[in-house]
PDB file of C-alpha atoms and ligand atoms in Angstrom:
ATOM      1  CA  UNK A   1      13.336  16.578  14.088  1.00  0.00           C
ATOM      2  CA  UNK A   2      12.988  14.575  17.301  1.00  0.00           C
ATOM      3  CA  UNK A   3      13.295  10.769  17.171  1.00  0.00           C
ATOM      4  CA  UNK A   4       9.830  10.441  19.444  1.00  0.00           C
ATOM      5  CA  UNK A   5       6.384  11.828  18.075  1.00  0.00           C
ATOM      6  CA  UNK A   6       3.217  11.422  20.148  1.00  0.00           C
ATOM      7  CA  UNK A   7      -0.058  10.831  18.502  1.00  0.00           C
ATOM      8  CA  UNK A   8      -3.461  11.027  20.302  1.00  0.00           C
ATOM      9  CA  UNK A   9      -2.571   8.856  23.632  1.00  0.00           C
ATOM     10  CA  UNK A  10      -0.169   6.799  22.048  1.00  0.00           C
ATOM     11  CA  UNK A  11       4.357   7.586  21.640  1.00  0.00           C
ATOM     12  CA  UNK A  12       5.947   6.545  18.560  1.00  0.00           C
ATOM     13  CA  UNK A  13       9.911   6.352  18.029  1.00  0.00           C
ATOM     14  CA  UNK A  14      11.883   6.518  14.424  1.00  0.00           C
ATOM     15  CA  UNK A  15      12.176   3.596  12.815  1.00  0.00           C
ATOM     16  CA  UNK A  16      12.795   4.064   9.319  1.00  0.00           C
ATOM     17  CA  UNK A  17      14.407   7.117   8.088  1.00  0.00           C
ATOM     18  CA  UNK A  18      12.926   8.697   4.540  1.00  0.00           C
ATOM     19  CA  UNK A  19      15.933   8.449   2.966  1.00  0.00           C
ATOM     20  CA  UNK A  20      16.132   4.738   3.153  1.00  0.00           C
ATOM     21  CA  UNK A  21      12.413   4.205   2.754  1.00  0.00           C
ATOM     22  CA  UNK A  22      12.665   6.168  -0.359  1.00  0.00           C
ATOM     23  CA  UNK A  23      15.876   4.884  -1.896  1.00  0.00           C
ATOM     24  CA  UNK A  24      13.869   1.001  -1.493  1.00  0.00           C
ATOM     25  CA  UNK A  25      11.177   2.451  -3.219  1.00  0.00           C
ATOM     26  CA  UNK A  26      13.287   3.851  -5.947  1.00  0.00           C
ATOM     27  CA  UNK A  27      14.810  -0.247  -6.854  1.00  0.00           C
ATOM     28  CA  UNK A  28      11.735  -1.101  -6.321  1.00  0.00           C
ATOM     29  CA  UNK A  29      10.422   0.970  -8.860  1.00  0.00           C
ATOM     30  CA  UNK A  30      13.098  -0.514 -11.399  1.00  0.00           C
ATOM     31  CA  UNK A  31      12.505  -3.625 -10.768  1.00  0.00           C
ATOM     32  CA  UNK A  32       8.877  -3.221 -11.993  1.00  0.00           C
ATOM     33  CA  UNK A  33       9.756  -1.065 -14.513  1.00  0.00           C
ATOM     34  CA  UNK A  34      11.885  -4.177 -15.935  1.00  0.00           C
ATOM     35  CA  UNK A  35       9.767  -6.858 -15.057  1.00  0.00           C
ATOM     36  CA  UNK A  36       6.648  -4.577 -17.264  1.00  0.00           C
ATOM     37  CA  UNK A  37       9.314  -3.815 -20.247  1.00  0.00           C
ATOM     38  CA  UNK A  38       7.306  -3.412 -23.007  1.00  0.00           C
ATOM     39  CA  UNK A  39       3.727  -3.562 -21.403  1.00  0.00           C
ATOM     40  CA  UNK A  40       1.665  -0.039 -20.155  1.00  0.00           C
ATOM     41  CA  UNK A  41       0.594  -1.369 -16.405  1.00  0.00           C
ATOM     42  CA  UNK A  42      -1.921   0.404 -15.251  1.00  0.00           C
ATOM     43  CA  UNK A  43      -0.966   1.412 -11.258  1.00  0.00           C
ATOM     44  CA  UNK A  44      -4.340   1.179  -9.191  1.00  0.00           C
ATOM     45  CA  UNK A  45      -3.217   3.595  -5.844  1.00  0.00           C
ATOM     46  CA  UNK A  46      -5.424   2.536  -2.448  1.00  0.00           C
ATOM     47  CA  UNK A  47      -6.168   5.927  -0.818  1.00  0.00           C
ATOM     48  CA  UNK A  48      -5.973   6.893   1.762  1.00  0.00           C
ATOM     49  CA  UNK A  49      -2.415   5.311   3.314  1.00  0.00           C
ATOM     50  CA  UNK A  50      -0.434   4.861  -0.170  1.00  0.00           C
ATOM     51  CA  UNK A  51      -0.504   8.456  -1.281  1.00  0.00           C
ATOM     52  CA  UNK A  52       3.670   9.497  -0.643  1.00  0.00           C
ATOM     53  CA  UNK A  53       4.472   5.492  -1.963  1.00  0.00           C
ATOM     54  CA  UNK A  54       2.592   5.860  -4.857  1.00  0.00           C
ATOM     55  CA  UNK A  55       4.278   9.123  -5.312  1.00  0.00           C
ATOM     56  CA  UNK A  56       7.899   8.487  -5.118  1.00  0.00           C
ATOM     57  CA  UNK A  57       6.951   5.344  -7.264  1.00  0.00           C
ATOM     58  CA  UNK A  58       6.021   6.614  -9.772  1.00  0.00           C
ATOM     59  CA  UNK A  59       8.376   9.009  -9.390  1.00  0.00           C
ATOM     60  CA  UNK A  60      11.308   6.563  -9.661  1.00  0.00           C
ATOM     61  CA  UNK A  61       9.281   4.576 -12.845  1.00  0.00           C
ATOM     62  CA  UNK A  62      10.446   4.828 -16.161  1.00  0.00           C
ATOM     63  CA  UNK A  63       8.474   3.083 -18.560  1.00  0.00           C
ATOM     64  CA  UNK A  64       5.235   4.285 -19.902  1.00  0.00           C
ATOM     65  CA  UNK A  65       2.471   3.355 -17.157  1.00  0.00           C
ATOM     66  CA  UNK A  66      -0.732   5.494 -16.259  1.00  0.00           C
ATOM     67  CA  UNK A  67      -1.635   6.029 -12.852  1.00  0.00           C
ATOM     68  CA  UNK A  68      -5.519   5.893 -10.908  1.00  0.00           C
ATOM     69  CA  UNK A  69      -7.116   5.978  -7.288  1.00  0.00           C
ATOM     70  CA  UNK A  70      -9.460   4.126  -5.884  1.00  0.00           C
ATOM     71  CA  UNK A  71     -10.894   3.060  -2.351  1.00  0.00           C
ATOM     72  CA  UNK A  72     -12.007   0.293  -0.532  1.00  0.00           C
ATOM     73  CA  UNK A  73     -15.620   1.764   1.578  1.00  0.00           C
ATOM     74  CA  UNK A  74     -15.937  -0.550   4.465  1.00  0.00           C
ATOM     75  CA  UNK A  75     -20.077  -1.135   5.410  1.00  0.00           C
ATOM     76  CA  UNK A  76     -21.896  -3.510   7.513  1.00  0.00           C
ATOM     77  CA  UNK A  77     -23.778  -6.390   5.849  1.00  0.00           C
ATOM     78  CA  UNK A  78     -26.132  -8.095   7.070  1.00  0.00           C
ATOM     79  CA  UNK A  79     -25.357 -10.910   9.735  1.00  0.00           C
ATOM     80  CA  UNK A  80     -24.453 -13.410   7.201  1.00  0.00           C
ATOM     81  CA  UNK A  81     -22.281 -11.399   5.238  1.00  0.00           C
ATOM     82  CA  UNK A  82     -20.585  -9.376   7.847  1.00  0.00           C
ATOM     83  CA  UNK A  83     -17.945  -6.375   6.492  1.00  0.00           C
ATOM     84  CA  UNK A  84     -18.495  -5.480   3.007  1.00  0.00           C
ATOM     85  CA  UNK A  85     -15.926  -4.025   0.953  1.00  0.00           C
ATOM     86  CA  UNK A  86     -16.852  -1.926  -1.939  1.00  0.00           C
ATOM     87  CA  UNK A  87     -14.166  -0.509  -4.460  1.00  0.00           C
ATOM     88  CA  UNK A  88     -14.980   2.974  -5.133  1.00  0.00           C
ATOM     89  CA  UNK A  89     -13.011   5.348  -7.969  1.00  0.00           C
ATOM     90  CA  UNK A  90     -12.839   2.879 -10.832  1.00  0.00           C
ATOM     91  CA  UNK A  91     -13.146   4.734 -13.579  1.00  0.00           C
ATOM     92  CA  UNK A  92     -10.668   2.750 -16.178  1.00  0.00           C
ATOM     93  CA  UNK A  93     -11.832  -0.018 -18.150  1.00  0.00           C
ATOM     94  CA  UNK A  94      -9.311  -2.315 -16.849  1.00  0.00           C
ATOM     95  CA  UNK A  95     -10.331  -5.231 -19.387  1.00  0.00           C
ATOM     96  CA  UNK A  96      -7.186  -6.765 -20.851  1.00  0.00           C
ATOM     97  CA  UNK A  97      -4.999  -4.446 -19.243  1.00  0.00           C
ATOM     98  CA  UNK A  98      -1.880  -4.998 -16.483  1.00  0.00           C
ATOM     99  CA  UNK A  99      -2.861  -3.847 -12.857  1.00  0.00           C
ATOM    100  CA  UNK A 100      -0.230  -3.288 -10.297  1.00  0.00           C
ATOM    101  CA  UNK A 101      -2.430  -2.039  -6.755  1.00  0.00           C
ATOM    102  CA  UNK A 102      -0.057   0.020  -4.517  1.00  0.00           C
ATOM    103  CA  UNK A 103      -0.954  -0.374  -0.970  1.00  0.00           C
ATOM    104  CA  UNK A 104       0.404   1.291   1.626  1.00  0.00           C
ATOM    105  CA  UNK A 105       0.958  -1.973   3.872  1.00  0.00           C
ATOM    106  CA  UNK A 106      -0.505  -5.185   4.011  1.00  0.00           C
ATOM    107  CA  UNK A 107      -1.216  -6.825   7.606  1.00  0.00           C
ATOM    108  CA  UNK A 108      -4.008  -9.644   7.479  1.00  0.00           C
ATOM    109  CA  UNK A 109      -4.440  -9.488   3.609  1.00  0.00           C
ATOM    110  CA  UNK A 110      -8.150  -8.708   4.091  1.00  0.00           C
ATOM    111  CA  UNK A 111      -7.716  -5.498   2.180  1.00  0.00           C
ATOM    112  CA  UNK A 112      -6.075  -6.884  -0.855  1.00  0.00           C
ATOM    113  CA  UNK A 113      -8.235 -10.053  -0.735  1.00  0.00           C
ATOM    114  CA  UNK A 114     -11.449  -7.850  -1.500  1.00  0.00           C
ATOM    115  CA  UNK A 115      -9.656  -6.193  -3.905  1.00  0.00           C
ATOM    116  CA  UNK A 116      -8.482  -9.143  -5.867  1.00  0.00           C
ATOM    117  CA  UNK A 117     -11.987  -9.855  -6.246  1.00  0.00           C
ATOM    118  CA  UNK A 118     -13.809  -6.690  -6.635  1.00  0.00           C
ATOM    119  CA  UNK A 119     -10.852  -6.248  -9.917  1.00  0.00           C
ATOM    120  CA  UNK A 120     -11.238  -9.761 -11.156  1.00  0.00           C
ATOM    121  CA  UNK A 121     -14.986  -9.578 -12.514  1.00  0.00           C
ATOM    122  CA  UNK A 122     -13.713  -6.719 -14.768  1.00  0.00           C
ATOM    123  CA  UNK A 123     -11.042  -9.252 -16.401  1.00  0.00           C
ATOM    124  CA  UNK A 124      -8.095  -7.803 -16.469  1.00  0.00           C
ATOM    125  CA  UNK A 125      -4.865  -9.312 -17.923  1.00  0.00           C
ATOM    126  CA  UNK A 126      -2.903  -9.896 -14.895  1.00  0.00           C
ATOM    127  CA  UNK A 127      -3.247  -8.194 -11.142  1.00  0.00           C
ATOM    128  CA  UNK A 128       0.012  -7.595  -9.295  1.00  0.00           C
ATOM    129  CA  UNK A 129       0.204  -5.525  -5.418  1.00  0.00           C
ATOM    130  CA  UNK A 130       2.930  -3.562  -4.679  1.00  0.00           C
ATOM    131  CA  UNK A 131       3.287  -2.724  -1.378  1.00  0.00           C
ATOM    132  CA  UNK A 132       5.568  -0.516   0.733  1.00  0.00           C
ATOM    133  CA  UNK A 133       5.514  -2.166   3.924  1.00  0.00           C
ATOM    134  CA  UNK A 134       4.682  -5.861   4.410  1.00  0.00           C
ATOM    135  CA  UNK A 135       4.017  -7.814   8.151  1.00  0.00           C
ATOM    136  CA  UNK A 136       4.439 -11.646   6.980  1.00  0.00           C
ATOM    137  CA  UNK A 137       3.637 -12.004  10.894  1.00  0.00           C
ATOM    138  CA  UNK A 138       0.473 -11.241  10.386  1.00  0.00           C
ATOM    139  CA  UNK A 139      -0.282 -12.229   6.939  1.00  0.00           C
ATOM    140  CA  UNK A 140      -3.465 -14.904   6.527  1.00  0.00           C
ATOM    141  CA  UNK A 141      -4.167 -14.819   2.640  1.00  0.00           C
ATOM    142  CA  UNK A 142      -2.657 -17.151   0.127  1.00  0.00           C
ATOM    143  CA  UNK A 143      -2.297 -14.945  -2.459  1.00  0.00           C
ATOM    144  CA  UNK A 144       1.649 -14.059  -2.896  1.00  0.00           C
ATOM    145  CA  UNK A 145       2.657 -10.510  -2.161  1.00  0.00           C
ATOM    146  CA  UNK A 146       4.272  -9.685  -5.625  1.00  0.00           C
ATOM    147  CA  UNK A 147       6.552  -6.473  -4.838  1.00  0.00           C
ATOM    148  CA  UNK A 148       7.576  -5.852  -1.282  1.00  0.00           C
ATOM    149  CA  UNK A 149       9.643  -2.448  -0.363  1.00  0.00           C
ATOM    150  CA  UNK A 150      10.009  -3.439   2.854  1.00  0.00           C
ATOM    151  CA  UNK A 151       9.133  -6.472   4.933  1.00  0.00           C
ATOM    152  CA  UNK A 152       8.687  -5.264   8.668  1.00  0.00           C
ATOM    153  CA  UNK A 153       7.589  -7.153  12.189  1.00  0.00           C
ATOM    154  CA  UNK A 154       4.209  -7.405  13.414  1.00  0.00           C
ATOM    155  CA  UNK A 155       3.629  -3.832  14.715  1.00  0.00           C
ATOM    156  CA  UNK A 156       2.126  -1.130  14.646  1.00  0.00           C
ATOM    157  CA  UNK A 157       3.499   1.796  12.544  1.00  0.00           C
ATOM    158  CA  UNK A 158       2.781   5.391  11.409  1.00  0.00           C
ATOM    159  CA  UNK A 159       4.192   8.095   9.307  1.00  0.00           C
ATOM    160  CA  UNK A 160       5.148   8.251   5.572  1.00  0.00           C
ATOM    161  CA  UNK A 161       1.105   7.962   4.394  1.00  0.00           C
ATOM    162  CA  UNK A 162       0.183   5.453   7.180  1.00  0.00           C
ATOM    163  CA  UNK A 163      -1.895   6.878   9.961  1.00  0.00           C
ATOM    164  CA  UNK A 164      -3.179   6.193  13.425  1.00  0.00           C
ATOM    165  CA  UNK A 165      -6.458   6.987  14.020  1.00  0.00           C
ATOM    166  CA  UNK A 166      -5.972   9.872  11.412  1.00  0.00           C
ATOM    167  CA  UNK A 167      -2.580  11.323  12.543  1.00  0.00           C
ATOM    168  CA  UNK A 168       0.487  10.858  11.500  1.00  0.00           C
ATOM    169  CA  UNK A 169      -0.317  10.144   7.494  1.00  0.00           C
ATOM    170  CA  UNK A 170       2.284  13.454   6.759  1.00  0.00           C
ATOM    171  CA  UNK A 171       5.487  12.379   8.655  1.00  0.00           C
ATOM    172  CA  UNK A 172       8.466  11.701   6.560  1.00  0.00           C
ATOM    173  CA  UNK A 173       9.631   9.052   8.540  1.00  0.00           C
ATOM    174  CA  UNK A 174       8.245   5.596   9.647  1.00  0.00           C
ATOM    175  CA  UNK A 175       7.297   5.242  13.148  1.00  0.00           C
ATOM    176  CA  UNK A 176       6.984   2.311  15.726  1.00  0.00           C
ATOM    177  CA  UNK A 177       4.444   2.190  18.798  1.00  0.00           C
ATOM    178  CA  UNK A 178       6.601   2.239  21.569  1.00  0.00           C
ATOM    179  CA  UNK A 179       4.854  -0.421  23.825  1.00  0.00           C
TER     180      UNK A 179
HETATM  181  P1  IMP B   1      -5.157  -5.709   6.175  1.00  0.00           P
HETATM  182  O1  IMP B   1      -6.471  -5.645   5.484  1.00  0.00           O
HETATM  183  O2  IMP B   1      -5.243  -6.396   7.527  1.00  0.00           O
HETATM  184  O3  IMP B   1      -4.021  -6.264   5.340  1.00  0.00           O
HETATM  185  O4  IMP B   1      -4.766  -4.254   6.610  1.00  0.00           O
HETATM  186  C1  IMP B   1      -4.540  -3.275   5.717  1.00  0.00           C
HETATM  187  C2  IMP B   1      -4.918  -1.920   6.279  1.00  0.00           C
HETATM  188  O5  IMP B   1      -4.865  -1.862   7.723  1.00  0.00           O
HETATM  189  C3  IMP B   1      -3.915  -0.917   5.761  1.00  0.00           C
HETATM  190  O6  IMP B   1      -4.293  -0.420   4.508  1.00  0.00           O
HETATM  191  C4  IMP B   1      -3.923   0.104   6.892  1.00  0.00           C
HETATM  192  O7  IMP B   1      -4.947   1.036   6.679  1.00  0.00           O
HETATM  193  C5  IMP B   1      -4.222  -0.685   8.148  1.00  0.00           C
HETATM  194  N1  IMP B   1      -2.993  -1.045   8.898  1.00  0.00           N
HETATM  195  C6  IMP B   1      -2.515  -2.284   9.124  1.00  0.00           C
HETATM  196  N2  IMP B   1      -1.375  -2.245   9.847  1.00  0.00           N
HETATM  197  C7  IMP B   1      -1.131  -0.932  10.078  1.00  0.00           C
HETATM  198  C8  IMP B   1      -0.066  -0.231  10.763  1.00  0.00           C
HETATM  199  O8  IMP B   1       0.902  -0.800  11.318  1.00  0.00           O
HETATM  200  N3  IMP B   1      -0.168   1.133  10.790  1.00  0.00           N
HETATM  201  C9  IMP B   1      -1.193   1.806  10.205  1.00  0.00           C
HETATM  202  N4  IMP B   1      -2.186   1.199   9.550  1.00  0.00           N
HETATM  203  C10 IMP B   1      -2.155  -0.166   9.477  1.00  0.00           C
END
């Protein structure tokens, strides 16, 4: 497979191979599995990007956990309240129980911010994110990213679930923008 992919107007070159993402993954996946000994977390997936990280996840888990997808719907508000995030898919009662949200990356935080609070009015024991890529470049929120696969520079990547502009999403590999 070549090193270079081009998507829509834009050239991408191999950054992170699949066997490394997924062996990071994998201790990843046993770390949690320790840290939860004992407990049935409840793994809240964010479609669309964190579809092949939830996978080898979950994969790679061994405790008892259940899995669930959801997604964020982006709408305008009105002027006042600008963006509105709406979680969409949740269909557990997640009262009482331990939610770990697997997002594909976090950049600004924005995402996990709205869902941090969308989760918290239906009181759940404890709300952890799990992440497979992480830009602390770019990151504004103060919540603390709990589980980080792999902590990467501010730019812009593709491949391995993450898309641009709605390629990309089924490469193996990681991909950076070649500027
Ligand atoms: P945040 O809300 O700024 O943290 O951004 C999170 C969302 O932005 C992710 O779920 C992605 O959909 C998208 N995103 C941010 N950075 C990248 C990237 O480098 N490649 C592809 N999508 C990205």
């Amino acid at each position: 497979m070549s090193n270079v992919v081009s998507l829509h107007d834009k050239t991408f070159d191999l950054y992170i191979h699949q066997k490394d993402i997924v062996e990071t993954i994998a201790s990843l996946a046993h770390r949690i599995a320790a840290d939860y000994a004992g407990k049935r977390p409840l793994f809240l997936s964010v479609l669309n990007g964190s579809f092949m990280f939830t996978a080898d996840l979950l994969r790679h888990y061994t405790g008892e956990c259940e899995v669930s997808f959801v997604k964020l719907a982006s709408y305008e508000g009105t002027a006042t309240t600008g963006t509105i995030k709406e979680l969409i898919g949740l269909n557990e009662n997640i009262k009482g129980r331990h939610v770990i949200v697997l997002e594909d990356i976090v950049d600004t935080g924005n995402t996990i911010d709205a869902l941090f609070a969308a989760l918290a009015i239906h009181e759940p024991a404890s709300v952890k994110v799990a992440t497979l890529l992480y830009k602390p470049e770019a990151y504004e929120k103060a919540h603390p990213i709990d589980y980080t696969a792999i902590t990467i520079p501010n730019k812009f990547v593709v491949g391995f679930g993450l898309d641009y502009d709605g390629l990309g999403r089924n490469l193996p590999n990681i991909y950076q923008l070649i500027q």
